[in-house]
Structures are given as structure tokens and as C-alpha cells.
mmCIF file of C-alpha atoms and ligand atoms in Angstrom:
data_model
loop_
_atom_site.group_PDB
_atom_site.id
_atom_site.type_symbol
_atom_site.label_atom_id
_atom_site.label_comp_id
_atom_site.label_asym_id
_atom_site.label_seq_id
_atom_site.Cartn_x
_atom_site.Cartn_y
_atom_site.Cartn_z
ATOM 1 C CA MET A 1 109.835 102.338 87.253
ATOM 2 C CA VAL A 2 107.196 99.797 86.312
ATOM 3 C CA THR A 3 103.501 100.355 86.009
ATOM 4 C CA LEU A 4 100.959 98.205 87.736
ATOM 5 C CA ALA A 5 99.023 96.698 84.884
ATOM 6 C CA GLN A 6 95.453 95.622 85.395
ATOM 7 C CA PRO A 7 95.129 91.879 85.603
ATOM 8 C CA ARG A 8 93.347 90.726 82.465
ATOM 9 C CA TYR A 9 90.424 89.418 84.449
ATOM 10 C CA ILE A 10 89.928 92.713 86.257
ATOM 11 C CA ALA A 11 90.383 94.699 83.082
ATOM 12 C CA ALA A 12 87.660 92.599 81.463
ATOM 13 C CA HIS A 13 85.225 92.354 84.355
ATOM 14 C CA GLY A 14 85.870 95.195 86.800
ATOM 15 C CA ARG A 15 87.697 95.540 90.124
ATOM 16 C CA ASP A 16 85.218 93.768 92.389
ATOM 17 C CA VAL A 17 85.314 90.565 90.452
ATOM 18 C CA GLU A 18 85.964 87.347 92.281
ATOM 19 C CA VAL A 19 87.912 84.393 90.933
ATOM 20 C CA LYS A 20 87.736 80.642 91.411
ATOM 21 C CA ALA A 21 89.910 78.996 94.065
ATOM 22 C CA LEU A 22 90.070 75.713 95.952
ATOM 23 C CA VAL A 23 89.594 76.700 99.553
ATOM 24 C CA LYS A 24 89.920 74.932 102.876
ATOM 25 C CA SER A 25 86.984 76.914 104.129
ATOM 26 C CA ARG A 26 85.816 74.632 106.920
ATOM 27 C CA ALA A 27 87.725 72.704 109.602
ATOM 28 C CA GLU A 28 86.614 69.310 108.284
ATOM 29 C CA PRO A 29 87.620 66.905 105.480
ATOM 30 C CA GLY A 30 87.229 68.303 101.965
ATOM 31 C CA LEU A 31 88.064 71.295 99.798
ATOM 32 C CA TRP A 32 85.589 73.608 98.157
ATOM 33 C CA LEU A 33 85.742 75.443 94.835
ATOM 34 C CA GLU A 34 84.700 78.968 95.788
ATOM 35 C CA GLU A 35 84.839 82.551 94.577
ATOM 36 C CA VAL A 36 87.507 84.625 96.296
ATOM 37 C CA PRO A 37 88.783 88.175 95.685
ATOM 38 C CA VAL A 38 91.757 88.602 93.343
ATOM 39 C CA PRO A 39 94.794 88.492 95.699
ATOM 40 C CA ALA A 40 96.346 91.830 96.710
ATOM 41 C CA VAL A 41 99.559 92.839 94.922
ATOM 42 C CA GLY A 42 102.085 94.673 97.121
ATOM 43 C CA PRO A 43 104.861 96.863 95.680
ATOM 44 C CA ASP A 44 107.299 93.919 95.461
ATOM 45 C CA ASP A 45 104.705 91.278 94.472
ATOM 46 C CA VAL A 46 103.844 89.596 91.213
ATOM 47 C CA LEU A 47 100.307 88.595 90.297
ATOM 48 C CA ILE A 48 100.266 85.373 88.298
ATOM 49 C CA ARG A 49 97.356 84.044 86.257
ATOM 50 C CA VAL A 50 97.519 80.341 87.088
ATOM 51 C CA LEU A 51 97.430 77.932 84.129
ATOM 52 C CA ARG A 52 98.214 74.497 85.629
ATOM 53 C CA THR A 53 98.802 73.129 89.121
ATOM 54 C CA GLY A 54 100.138 69.842 90.492
ATOM 55 C CA ILE A 55 98.633 67.989 93.445
ATOM 56 C CA CYS A 56 101.094 67.054 96.210
ATOM 57 C CA GLY A 57 100.925 64.808 99.278
ATOM 58 C CA THR A 58 100.652 67.951 101.425
ATOM 59 C CA ASP A 59 97.414 68.873 99.639
ATOM 60 C CA LEU A 60 96.069 65.389 100.429
ATOM 61 C CA HIS A 61 96.799 65.910 104.142
ATOM 62 C CA ILE A 62 94.921 69.212 103.971
ATOM 63 C CA PHE A 63 92.025 67.647 102.062
ATOM 64 C CA ALA A 64 91.780 64.768 104.560
ATOM 65 C CA TRP A 65 92.109 67.179 107.516
ATOM 66 C CA ASP A 66 94.442 64.862 109.445
ATOM 67 C CA ASP A 67 96.304 65.730 112.679
ATOM 68 C CA TRP A 68 99.103 67.545 110.849
ATOM 69 C CA ALA A 69 96.625 69.633 108.849
ATOM 70 C CA ARG A 70 94.527 70.457 111.918
ATOM 71 C CA GLN A 71 97.639 71.736 113.701
ATOM 72 C CA ASN A 72 99.134 73.694 110.813
ATOM 73 C CA ILE A 73 96.491 75.015 108.429
ATOM 74 C CA PRO A 74 94.603 78.245 109.133
ATOM 75 C CA VAL A 75 90.977 78.214 107.953
ATOM 76 C CA PRO A 76 89.963 79.590 105.521
ATOM 77 C CA LEU A 77 92.948 79.135 103.195
ATOM 78 C CA VAL A 78 93.416 78.853 99.428
ATOM 79 C CA VAL A 79 95.611 75.730 99.162
ATOM 80 C CA GLY A 80 98.165 74.363 96.660
ATOM 81 C CA HIS A 81 101.776 75.253 95.883
ATOM 82 C CA GLU A 82 102.805 73.513 92.631
ATOM 83 C CA PHE A 83 101.948 75.781 89.703
ATOM 84 C CA VAL A 84 102.803 77.502 86.475
ATOM 85 C CA GLY A 85 101.175 80.634 85.174
ATOM 86 C CA GLU A 86 101.685 83.856 83.309
ATOM 87 C CA ILE A 87 102.527 87.197 84.848
ATOM 88 C CA SER A 88 99.402 89.288 84.961
ATOM 89 C CA ALA A 89 100.461 92.318 87.036
ATOM 90 C CA LEU A 90 103.623 93.667 88.634
ATOM 91 C CA GLY A 91 104.024 95.631 91.857
ATOM 92 C CA ALA A 92 105.442 99.119 91.378
ATOM 93 C CA GLU A 93 108.916 98.111 92.602
ATOM 94 C CA VAL A 94 109.323 95.001 90.437
ATOM 95 C CA ALA A 95 111.766 95.893 87.707
ATOM 96 C CA ASP A 96 113.098 92.717 86.166
ATOM 97 C CA LEU A 97 110.019 90.717 85.187
ATOM 98 C CA ALA A 98 107.512 91.368 82.416
ATOM 99 C CA LEU A 99 103.809 90.872 81.824
ATOM 100 C CA GLY A 100 102.997 87.627 80.009
ATOM 101 C CA GLU A 101 106.156 85.766 81.096
ATOM 102 C CA ILE A 102 105.627 82.094 81.977
ATOM 103 C CA VAL A 103 106.695 81.522 85.568
ATOM 104 C CA SER A 104 106.488 79.220 88.552
ATOM 105 C CA GLY A 105 107.101 80.114 92.173
ATOM 106 C CA GLU A 106 109.340 78.835 94.940
ATOM 107 C CA GLY A 107 106.796 77.955 97.611
ATOM 108 C CA HIS A 108 109.076 78.649 100.581
ATOM 109 C CA LEU A 109 109.233 82.328 101.503
ATOM 110 C CA VAL A 110 112.395 82.878 103.521
ATOM 111 C CA CYS A 111 112.840 85.455 106.286
ATOM 112 C CA GLY A 112 115.940 87.118 104.817
ATOM 113 C CA ARG A 113 117.323 87.898 108.297
ATOM 114 C CA CYS A 114 118.258 84.626 110.021
ATOM 115 C CA ARG A 115 121.884 83.476 110.075
ATOM 116 C CA ASN A 116 121.480 81.176 107.058
ATOM 117 C CA CYS A 117 119.547 83.708 104.990
ATOM 118 C CA MET A 118 122.172 86.344 105.735
ATOM 119 C CA ALA A 119 124.847 83.893 104.581
ATOM 120 C CA GLY A 120 122.994 83.215 101.319
ATOM 121 C CA ARG A 121 121.880 79.696 102.337
ATOM 122 C CA ARG A 122 118.217 80.444 101.861
ATOM 123 C CA VAL A 123 117.183 76.777 101.679
ATOM 124 C CA GLN A 124 118.226 76.531 105.340
ATOM 125 C CA CYS A 125 116.169 79.518 106.531
ATOM 126 C CA SER A 126 114.923 78.899 110.064
ATOM 127 C CA ARG A 127 111.702 80.888 109.594
ATOM 128 C CA THR A 128 110.082 79.973 106.296
ATOM 129 C CA ALA A 129 106.459 80.586 105.362
ATOM 130 C CA SER A 130 104.884 78.221 102.834
ATOM 131 C CA VAL A 131 102.563 78.939 99.945
ATOM 132 C CA GLY A 132 99.320 76.993 100.331
ATOM 133 C CA VAL A 133 100.162 76.094 103.950
ATOM 134 C CA ASN A 134 100.618 79.344 105.903
ATOM 135 C CA ARG A 135 99.620 81.788 103.150
ATOM 136 C CA ALA A 136 97.251 81.832 100.186
ATOM 137 C CA GLY A 137 98.108 79.159 97.654
ATOM 138 C CA ALA A 138 98.075 78.399 93.953
ATOM 139 C CA PHE A 139 94.899 76.355 93.437
ATOM 140 C CA ALA A 140 93.195 79.470 92.130
ATOM 141 C CA GLU A 141 92.850 81.518 88.993
ATOM 142 C CA TYR A 142 95.355 84.022 90.427
ATOM 143 C CA ILE A 143 98.177 83.905 92.967
ATOM 144 C CA SER A 144 100.292 86.772 94.282
ATOM 145 C CA ILE A 145 103.850 86.061 95.485
ATOM 146 C CA PRO A 146 106.953 88.170 96.185
ATOM 147 C CA SER A 147 109.028 88.812 93.050
ATOM 148 C CA GLY A 148 112.053 87.152 94.685
ATOM 149 C CA ASN A 149 110.169 83.834 94.645
ATOM 150 C CA VAL A 150 109.328 83.921 90.944
ATOM 151 C CA TRP A 151 111.144 81.555 88.580
ATOM 152 C CA ARG A 152 111.006 82.530 84.915
ATOM 153 C CA HIS A 153 110.747 79.485 82.617
ATOM 154 C CA SER A 154 112.669 78.936 79.398
ATOM 155 C CA ASP A 155 110.804 79.692 76.186
ATOM 156 C CA GLY A 156 108.659 76.817 74.955
ATOM 157 C CA VAL A 157 108.573 74.949 78.265
ATOM 158 C CA ASP A 158 105.878 72.249 78.441
ATOM 159 C CA LEU A 159 103.221 73.717 80.755
ATOM 160 C CA ASP A 160 102.448 70.426 82.484
ATOM 161 C CA VAL A 161 106.136 69.870 83.254
ATOM 162 C CA ALA A 162 106.471 73.507 84.360
ATOM 163 C CA ALA A 163 103.527 72.934 86.739
ATOM 164 C CA ILE A 164 105.534 70.285 88.609
ATOM 165 C CA PHE A 165 108.838 72.167 88.933
ATOM 166 C CA ASP A 166 108.322 72.271 92.704
ATOM 167 C CA PRO A 167 108.436 68.455 93.185
ATOM 168 C CA LEU A 168 110.906 68.116 90.309
ATOM 169 C CA GLY A 169 113.024 70.480 92.399
ATOM 170 C CA ASN A 170 112.784 68.111 95.381
ATOM 171 C CA ALA A 171 113.957 65.338 93.057
ATOM 172 C CA VAL A 172 116.820 67.355 91.542
ATOM 173 C CA HIS A 173 117.897 68.625 94.961
ATOM 174 C CA THR A 174 118.031 65.035 96.285
ATOM 175 C CA ALA A 175 119.607 63.491 93.196
ATOM 176 C CA LEU A 176 122.402 66.051 92.835
ATOM 177 C CA THR A 177 123.285 66.332 96.535
ATOM 178 C CA PHE A 178 125.997 63.696 96.124
ATOM 179 C CA PRO A 179 127.980 62.945 92.944
ATOM 180 C CA VAL A 180 126.375 60.079 90.992
ATOM 181 C CA LEU A 181 128.571 59.856 87.882
ATOM 182 C CA GLY A 182 129.480 56.183 87.441
ATOM 183 C CA GLU A 183 127.867 55.278 90.790
ATOM 184 C CA ASP A 184 125.243 52.666 91.607
ATOM 185 C CA VAL A 185 122.147 54.379 92.979
ATOM 186 C CA LEU A 186 119.363 52.870 95.090
ATOM 187 C CA VAL A 187 116.021 54.710 95.284
ATOM 188 C CA THR A 188 113.494 53.526 97.890
ATOM 189 C CA GLY A 189 110.013 54.747 96.899
ATOM 190 C CA ALA A 190 108.877 55.075 93.275
ATOM 191 C CA GLY A 191 106.387 57.863 93.894
ATOM 192 C CA PRO A 192 106.548 60.729 91.397
ATOM 193 C CA ILE A 193 109.464 62.355 93.234
ATOM 194 C CA GLY A 194 111.395 59.080 93.580
ATOM 195 C CA ILE A 195 110.993 58.314 89.877
ATOM 196 C CA MET A 196 112.025 61.848 88.875
ATOM 197 C CA ALA A 197 115.091 61.630 91.151
ATOM 198 C CA ALA A 198 115.977 58.294 89.554
ATOM 199 C CA LEU A 199 115.650 59.869 86.089
ATOM 200 C CA VAL A 200 117.919 62.736 87.132
ATOM 201 C CA ALA A 201 120.534 60.269 88.456
ATOM 202 C CA ARG A 202 120.387 58.419 85.169
ATOM 203 C CA HIS A 203 120.732 61.658 83.232
ATOM 204 C CA ALA A 204 123.680 62.627 85.471
ATOM 205 C CA GLY A 205 125.608 59.482 84.571
ATOM 206 C CA ALA A 206 124.852 56.894 87.263
ATOM 207 C CA ARG A 207 125.637 53.292 86.240
ATOM 208 C CA PHE A 208 122.743 51.333 87.793
ATOM 209 C CA VAL A 209 119.603 52.997 89.124
ATOM 210 C CA VAL A 210 117.509 50.507 91.101
ATOM 211 C CA VAL A 211 114.166 51.515 92.618
ATOM 212 C CA THR A 212 112.056 49.675 95.171
ATOM 213 C CA ASP A 213 108.342 50.062 95.777
ATOM 214 C CA PRO A 214 105.664 47.670 97.076
ATOM 215 C CA SER A 215 103.113 49.190 94.667
ATOM 216 C CA GLY A 216 102.840 47.325 91.360
ATOM 217 C CA TYR A 217 101.500 50.433 89.609
ATOM 218 C CA ARG A 218 104.483 52.511 90.738
ATOM 219 C CA ARG A 219 106.975 49.762 89.768
ATOM 220 C CA ARG A 220 105.424 49.582 86.297
ATOM 221 C CA LEU A 221 105.654 53.366 85.976
ATOM 222 C CA ALA A 222 109.312 53.239 87.064
ATOM 223 C CA GLY A 223 109.915 50.386 84.619
ATOM 224 C CA SER A 224 108.362 52.346 81.760
ATOM 225 C CA VAL A 225 110.859 55.220 82.035
ATOM 226 C CA GLY A 226 113.925 53.042 81.543
ATOM 227 C CA LEU A 227 115.492 52.571 84.969
ATOM 228 C CA THR A 228 117.738 49.555 85.582
ATOM 229 C CA LEU A 229 115.410 47.581 87.861
ATOM 230 C CA ALA A 230 112.159 48.213 89.733
ATOM 231 C CA ILE A 231 111.721 45.690 92.523
ATOM 232 C CA ASP A 232 109.170 44.801 95.169
ATOM 233 C CA PRO A 233 110.980 45.052 98.519
ATOM 234 C CA GLY A 234 108.632 42.418 99.989
ATOM 235 C CA GLU A 235 109.540 39.874 97.282
ATOM 236 C CA THR A 236 113.078 40.500 96.068
ATOM 237 C CA PRO A 237 115.855 41.149 98.569
ATOM 238 C CA LEU A 238 118.272 43.879 97.467
ATOM 239 C CA SER A 239 121.097 41.317 97.765
ATOM 240 C CA GLU A 240 119.436 39.361 94.942
ATOM 241 C CA ALA A 241 119.155 42.466 92.733
ATOM 242 C CA MET A 242 122.832 43.188 93.392
ATOM 243 C CA ARG A 243 123.793 39.643 92.436
ATOM 244 C CA GLU A 244 121.762 39.893 89.249
ATOM 245 C CA LEU A 245 123.601 43.087 88.318
ATOM 246 C CA GLY A 246 127.031 41.741 89.272
ATOM 247 C CA MET A 247 127.435 44.312 92.050
ATOM 248 C CA ARG A 248 129.874 43.256 94.778
ATOM 249 C CA GLU A 249 130.029 45.899 97.479
ATOM 250 C CA GLY A 250 126.659 47.604 97.714
ATOM 251 C CA PHE A 251 125.126 50.798 96.420
ATOM 252 C CA ASP A 252 127.213 53.962 96.454
ATOM 253 C CA VAL A 253 124.404 56.506 96.726
ATOM 254 C CA GLY A 254 120.881 56.137 98.146
ATOM 255 C CA PHE A 255 117.804 58.340 97.784
ATOM 256 C CA GLU A 256 115.219 57.582 100.471
ATOM 257 C CA MET A 257 111.941 58.733 98.885
ATOM 258 C CA SER A 258 109.232 56.876 100.826
ATOM 259 C CA GLY A 259 109.469 58.028 104.460
ATOM 260 C CA LYS A 260 109.028 54.398 105.502
ATOM 261 C CA PRO A 261 111.218 52.884 108.279
ATOM 262 C CA SER A 262 111.611 49.512 106.525
ATOM 263 C CA ALA A 263 112.808 51.294 103.367
ATOM 264 C CA LEU A 264 115.598 53.150 105.159
ATOM 265 C CA ARG A 265 116.586 50.030 107.093
ATOM 266 C CA SER A 266 116.845 47.900 103.948
ATOM 267 C CA MET A 267 118.728 50.707 102.207
ATOM 268 C CA LEU A 268 121.286 50.987 105.014
ATOM 269 C CA ALA A 269 121.935 47.245 104.796
ATOM 270 C CA ALA A 270 122.523 47.405 101.024
ATOM 271 C CA MET A 271 124.986 50.322 100.905
ATOM 272 C CA CYS A 272 128.762 50.070 100.467
ATOM 273 C CA HIS A 273 131.255 51.366 103.005
ATOM 274 C CA GLY A 274 131.417 55.146 102.813
ATOM 275 C CA ALA A 275 128.067 55.359 101.000
ATOM 276 C CA LYS A 276 126.013 58.534 100.911
ATOM 277 C CA ILE A 277 122.261 58.669 101.530
ATOM 278 C CA ALA A 278 120.077 61.682 100.712
ATOM 279 C CA MET A 279 116.765 61.408 102.573
ATOM 280 C CA LEU A 280 113.786 63.385 101.280
ATOM 281 C CA GLY A 281 111.067 60.945 102.429
ATOM 282 C CA LEU A 282 109.273 62.366 105.433
ATOM 283 C CA PRO A 283 108.591 59.764 108.151
ATOM 284 C CA SER A 284 105.354 60.308 110.021
ATOM 285 C CA GLU A 285 106.896 59.244 113.340
ATOM 286 C CA GLN A 286 110.180 58.433 115.057
ATOM 287 C CA PHE A 287 111.777 55.039 114.366
ATOM 288 C CA ALA A 288 114.949 53.128 115.164
ATOM 289 C CA ILE A 289 117.742 52.270 112.724
ATOM 290 C CA ASP A 290 120.964 50.292 113.185
ATOM 291 C CA TRP A 291 123.211 53.217 114.103
ATOM 292 C CA GLY A 292 126.154 50.875 114.782
ATOM 293 C CA HIS A 293 125.972 49.730 111.157
ATOM 294 C CA LEU A 294 125.829 53.347 109.969
ATOM 295 C CA VAL A 295 128.903 54.241 112.076
ATOM 296 C CA THR A 296 131.086 51.244 111.272
ATOM 297 C CA ASN A 297 130.196 51.467 107.573
ATOM 298 C CA MET A 298 130.957 55.199 107.620
ATOM 299 C CA ILE A 299 127.663 56.045 105.927
ATOM 300 C CA THR A 300 126.642 59.691 105.497
ATOM 301 C CA LEU A 301 122.911 60.386 105.894
ATOM 302 C CA LYS A 302 121.686 63.844 104.880
ATOM 303 C CA GLY A 303 118.175 65.268 105.275
ATOM 304 C CA ILE A 304 116.896 67.075 102.192
ATOM 305 C CA TYR A 305 114.177 69.704 102.351
ATOM 306 C CA GLY A 306 112.720 71.858 99.613
ATOM 307 C CA ARG A 307 114.930 73.212 96.859
ATOM 308 C CA GLU A 308 118.152 75.253 96.796
ATOM 309 C CA MET A 309 117.222 78.833 96.015
ATOM 310 C CA PHE A 310 117.794 79.097 93.187
ATOM 311 C CA GLU A 311 120.508 76.728 92.062
ATOM 312 C CA THR A 312 118.087 73.777 92.000
ATOM 313 C CA TRP A 313 115.691 75.821 89.825
ATOM 314 C CA TYR A 314 118.528 76.689 87.464
ATOM 315 C CA TRP A 315 119.469 73.017 87.175
ATOM 316 C CA MET A 316 115.845 72.025 86.520
ATOM 317 C CA SER A 317 115.534 74.467 83.644
ATOM 318 C CA VAL A 318 118.829 73.513 82.022
ATOM 319 C CA LEU A 319 118.323 69.773 82.536
ATOM 320 C CA VAL A 320 114.876 69.944 80.930
ATOM 321 C CA ASN A 321 116.344 72.039 78.083
ATOM 322 C CA ALA A 322 119.091 69.441 77.681
ATOM 323 C CA GLY A 323 116.586 66.616 77.224
ATOM 324 C CA LEU A 324 115.694 65.377 80.713
ATOM 325 C CA ASP A 325 112.137 64.168 80.080
ATOM 326 C CA VAL A 326 110.000 63.843 83.215
ATOM 327 C CA SER A 327 106.699 64.090 81.333
ATOM 328 C CA PRO A 328 105.946 60.320 81.613
ATOM 329 C CA VAL A 329 105.593 60.884 85.368
ATOM 330 C CA ILE A 330 102.451 62.979 84.681
ATOM 331 C CA THR A 331 99.735 60.355 84.302
ATOM 332 C CA HIS A 332 96.466 62.242 84.849
ATOM 333 C CA ARG A 333 95.080 65.640 83.875
ATOM 334 C CA PHE A 334 91.811 67.202 85.071
ATOM 335 C CA ALA A 335 89.996 70.519 84.753
ATOM 336 C CA CYS A 336 89.980 72.418 88.067
ATOM 337 C CA GLU A 337 86.218 71.809 88.397
ATOM 338 C CA GLU A 338 86.956 68.054 88.488
ATOM 339 C CA TYR A 339 89.187 68.432 91.534
ATOM 340 C CA GLU A 340 87.305 65.824 93.569
ATOM 341 C CA SER A 341 88.044 63.128 90.968
ATOM 342 C CA ALA A 342 91.653 64.319 90.795
ATOM 343 C CA PHE A 343 92.075 64.063 94.563
ATOM 344 C CA SER A 344 90.527 60.549 94.582
ATOM 345 C CA VAL A 345 93.092 59.442 91.994
ATOM 346 C CA VAL A 346 95.965 60.829 94.097
ATOM 347 C CA GLN A 347 94.471 59.274 97.231
ATOM 348 C CA ALA A 348 94.345 55.842 95.573
ATOM 349 C CA ALA A 349 98.030 56.239 94.519
ATOM 350 C CA GLU A 350 97.340 54.554 91.165
ATOM 351 C CA CYS A 351 98.977 57.483 89.428
ATOM 352 C CA GLY A 352 102.122 59.483 88.926
ATOM 353 C CA LYS A 353 101.716 63.241 89.067
ATOM 354 C CA VAL A 354 98.169 64.608 88.679
ATOM 355 C CA VAL A 355 97.796 68.029 87.050
ATOM 356 C CA LEU A 356 94.784 70.377 87.295
ATOM 357 C CA SER A 357 94.140 72.876 84.526
ATOM 358 C CA TRP A 358 92.906 76.380 85.475
ATOM 359 C CA ALA A 359 93.187 78.235 82.167
ATOM 360 C CA ASP A 360 94.627 78.048 78.684
ATOM 361 C CA ARG A 361 97.067 80.601 77.359
HETATM 362 P P1 NAD B 1 104.404 59.188 97.348
HETATM 363 O O1 NAD B 1 103.695 58.900 98.622
HETATM 364 O O2 NAD B 1 103.641 59.358 96.091
HETATM 365 O O3 NAD B 1 105.512 58.065 97.102
HETATM 366 C C1 NAD B 1 106.080 57.291 98.097
HETATM 367 C C2 NAD B 1 106.238 55.887 97.525
HETATM 368 O O4 NAD B 1 106.922 55.081 98.508
HETATM 369 C C3 NAD B 1 104.918 55.204 97.212
HETATM 370 O O5 NAD B 1 104.884 54.820 95.837
HETATM 371 C C4 NAD B 1 104.909 53.997 98.146
HETATM 372 O O6 NAD B 1 104.276 52.857 97.561
HETATM 373 C C5 NAD B 1 106.396 53.782 98.366
HETATM 374 N N1 NAD B 1 106.735 52.950 99.527
HETATM 375 C C6 NAD B 1 105.976 52.688 100.632
HETATM 376 N N2 NAD B 1 106.650 51.828 101.444
HETATM 377 C C7 NAD B 1 107.832 51.549 100.839
HETATM 378 C C8 NAD B 1 108.936 50.712 101.175
HETATM 379 N N3 NAD B 1 108.963 49.997 102.300
HETATM 380 N N4 NAD B 1 109.977 50.650 100.312
HETATM 381 C C9 NAD B 1 109.962 51.358 99.157
HETATM 382 N N5 NAD B 1 108.931 52.157 98.784
HETATM 383 C C10 NAD B 1 107.897 52.260 99.620
HETATM 384 O O7 NAD B 1 105.283 60.490 97.643
HETATM 385 P P2 NAD B 1 106.072 61.535 96.703
HETATM 386 O O8 NAD B 1 105.167 62.668 96.385
HETATM 387 O O9 NAD B 1 106.781 60.840 95.605
HETATM 388 O O10 NAD B 1 107.104 62.050 97.816
HETATM 389 C C11 NAD B 1 108.107 61.176 98.290
HETATM 390 C C12 NAD B 1 108.395 61.435 99.778
HETATM 391 O O11 NAD B 1 109.009 62.719 99.936
HETATM 392 C C13 NAD B 1 107.180 61.440 100.698
HETATM 393 O O12 NAD B 1 107.576 60.848 101.934
HETATM 394 C C14 NAD B 1 106.918 62.934 100.906
HETATM 395 O O13 NAD B 1 106.277 63.186 102.137
HETATM 396 C C15 NAD B 1 108.314 63.473 100.923
HETATM 397 N N6 NAD B 1 108.486 64.879 100.530
HETATM 398 C C16 NAD B 1 109.473 65.546 101.165
HETATM 399 C C17 NAD B 1 109.771 66.840 100.796
HETATM 400 C C18 NAD B 1 110.919 67.539 101.448
HETATM 401 O O14 NAD B 1 111.118 68.721 101.155
HETATM 402 N N7 NAD B 1 111.678 66.850 102.292
HETATM 403 C C19 NAD B 1 109.038 67.463 99.775
HETATM 404 C C20 NAD B 1 108.035 66.740 99.118
HETATM 405 C C21 NAD B 1 107.774 65.435 99.496
HETATM 406 ZN ZN1 ZN B 2 115.821 83.028 107.149
#
């Protein structure tokens, strides 16, 4: 039996108090910092006082109000899904978490009843709901999520790194889908998730980790974290990089992290027979690839979505504890009130991960 503690804010200011949140409150480009009620806490929910949040490509789509956002986002909606915070209140049925614990949340709420959920393969749930997309998100002083989605961090975790466990999870999920020990790994797309996946492959014992990206900023960022090579796909053919490294038969494992057709095509051409490709990059439309090449070279191509619940989260925590340092990927930090500047930086893509601060501990 657990008591429902008063969230600090409510205890200090009374029940009717409203809290700051970034809201998609109008069906037009933009986001607005508004006052909203403290989210409701059901019997199995956890109320989290948000400390830091990360901005993701999805948030940019919502900000810009593009076709995808128009079709998928209910208005009004508190947005955002990458966060860390401290537990502020527990629903009456939550028994295994404690006030004050530092936690993040898995942003995909699974149905629990579909075939895959029933089999324990929650990442493959056919009816997920998403924090900050279909239900109230994390760009707020408080978020309420089901206790089953809460991930408790290790003691002493860096709050900025904890804030980006969601995309780090995409990176870990991709990077550890196929064995990389001793393998040569090609990563197309040196965005924050591509660079983190490359770092995980390195940490997991890959021999060469080569990344490609047309953006000079992103190649420099990739270069600064100690990967084997960061090349411009428009300037240096992968065959030349392979020659330089003394590779004979192509890359063993590929991570497609850009969603761009030309990236997947050039990757396919540079892989060895029997290679494995994990594809996280989300193409915006259909495109053709050389399927004959994929078949005759016996290449496996696997789509990657979200994070394994909760094996990926476990790996993230232990890898970070064991010295995996993804902090160089965080290049900008802003107070939540400066969200417009933060979104412009992400929009311009001259950045790694951008973190917004909502509160100090
Ligand atoms: P990002 O947009 O910051 O990074 C993508 C990078 O790819 C950019 O640096 C861009 O310059 C680079 N790029 C563009 N064309 C390229 C080409 N031809 N070759 C190589 N690189 C190229 O995105 P991110 O936040 O790092 O996310 C990576 C991808 O993963 C995006 O496509 C995103 O939509 C997708 N994503 C998927 C999931 C999932 O669950 N499947 C989750 C999060 C993000
Ligand atoms: Zn399900």
C-alpha cells in the first residue's frame, strides 16, 4: 500500500495551480509556452517532476506543422517525449517505485493484449500510443505516465545524458541488433542517433566504424568522438574508404541512420556477402533499391523501431555505467523559456542533441 504524496508544486502552491508546458495549442506552425493543469495521476501512474528534456526530429515536425503532424497530432497537446525527472507522486497501486527517484520514461505505451504483447515482445506491439504524439508529453514541469513505462536510473547518472535515453535507446537497439565484435561497421547518417550508434558499436568491439554524412558539422562531431573515419558521401566513394583501411570484401554490418534513399543504396553496394543491415532511418517516401543485389549478396535488412522493453534500457544503463560516454553528442543546452532558440538550432542541424532545462534538483 503506497500513499499518494502531494506533488511538491501542489504542496507549495495549492491544488489549482497550473504549471508550464510547451503546447501545440493551435493548428499552425509553432509551439507555445503555456500554463496547464498538473496532469492527473491514476492508480497505476507516476507523476514525474521534469528536470531536462531532449528535442527530437518528431518535435520539429510538430513545431513546423507539416503533413505528418497535421494528420497525427491532436490539438491542443503538450508535446515532447525525451526526458528525465524525479518522482513527485505515486498512484495508490504503485508499489515498487519511490518519491525522489530519478527516472525516464519509455515513450511507447503498449496495449498489453495483442499477440506480440501477450508473447512478451512489447517492442512489436501493434497498438502503441506515444507520449507527446497521441497523449500529453514531457515538455512540461510535470508528466504523468503508467508505472510500467518508468525506467529508474542508476545513482549519479548525468542528467543531460539521462534526458536523452530515448534516442540513445534507438541507437543501442540498432547497434546491438546484430553482433559487431570484430566486425567492420558502416553508419550512414551522423545525426545524434547515428553517432551514438557508432559509439556503441565501438564500445561493443567493432574493428572499423565508418560514418558518412554530407553535413560538415556532423562529420566534425563524428570525428571528435573517435570513430575510424567520417566521410562525405558526395566526395569520397565508400570503395576509397575501404581501400584506405585495407578492407577487401565490404562492411559486415550497416546502420542506416539517415532515412535517405541514396544512403541505403550506397550502403547496399558497400556491404560484404551475407552482411546485416539495421535500418532505423525513417524515409519520408517510398523508393527503389537494387533488390537483385540484396538477394544475390544474401544481405539481411531489418527495420528497427523504438527500444526493446526493457532490455535496451537495461543495456543503456549498464553501458553508461561501464564508461560509454555519449555526452559529447549533447552540444547545446537552453532554459525551457528559450525554446524558440533551441528549436531554431535543431532546425538548422548545426548541432548534436539539444537539451532544454525545466528545473534543477
Ligand atoms: P538527424 O536528421 O539529426 O540525422 C540524420 C543525418 O543524416 C543528418 O546529419 C543528415 O545530414 C544525414 N544525411 C542526409 N543525407 C545523407 C546521406 N545521403 N548519406 C548519409 N547521411 C545523410 O536524425 P536523428 O535524430 O539522428 O535520427 C536518425 C534517423 O532515425 C532519422 O531518419 C529519424 O527520423 C529516424 N528515427 C527513427 C526512429 C525509429 O524508431 N525507427 C526513432 C528516432 C529517429
Ligand atoms: Zn500490444
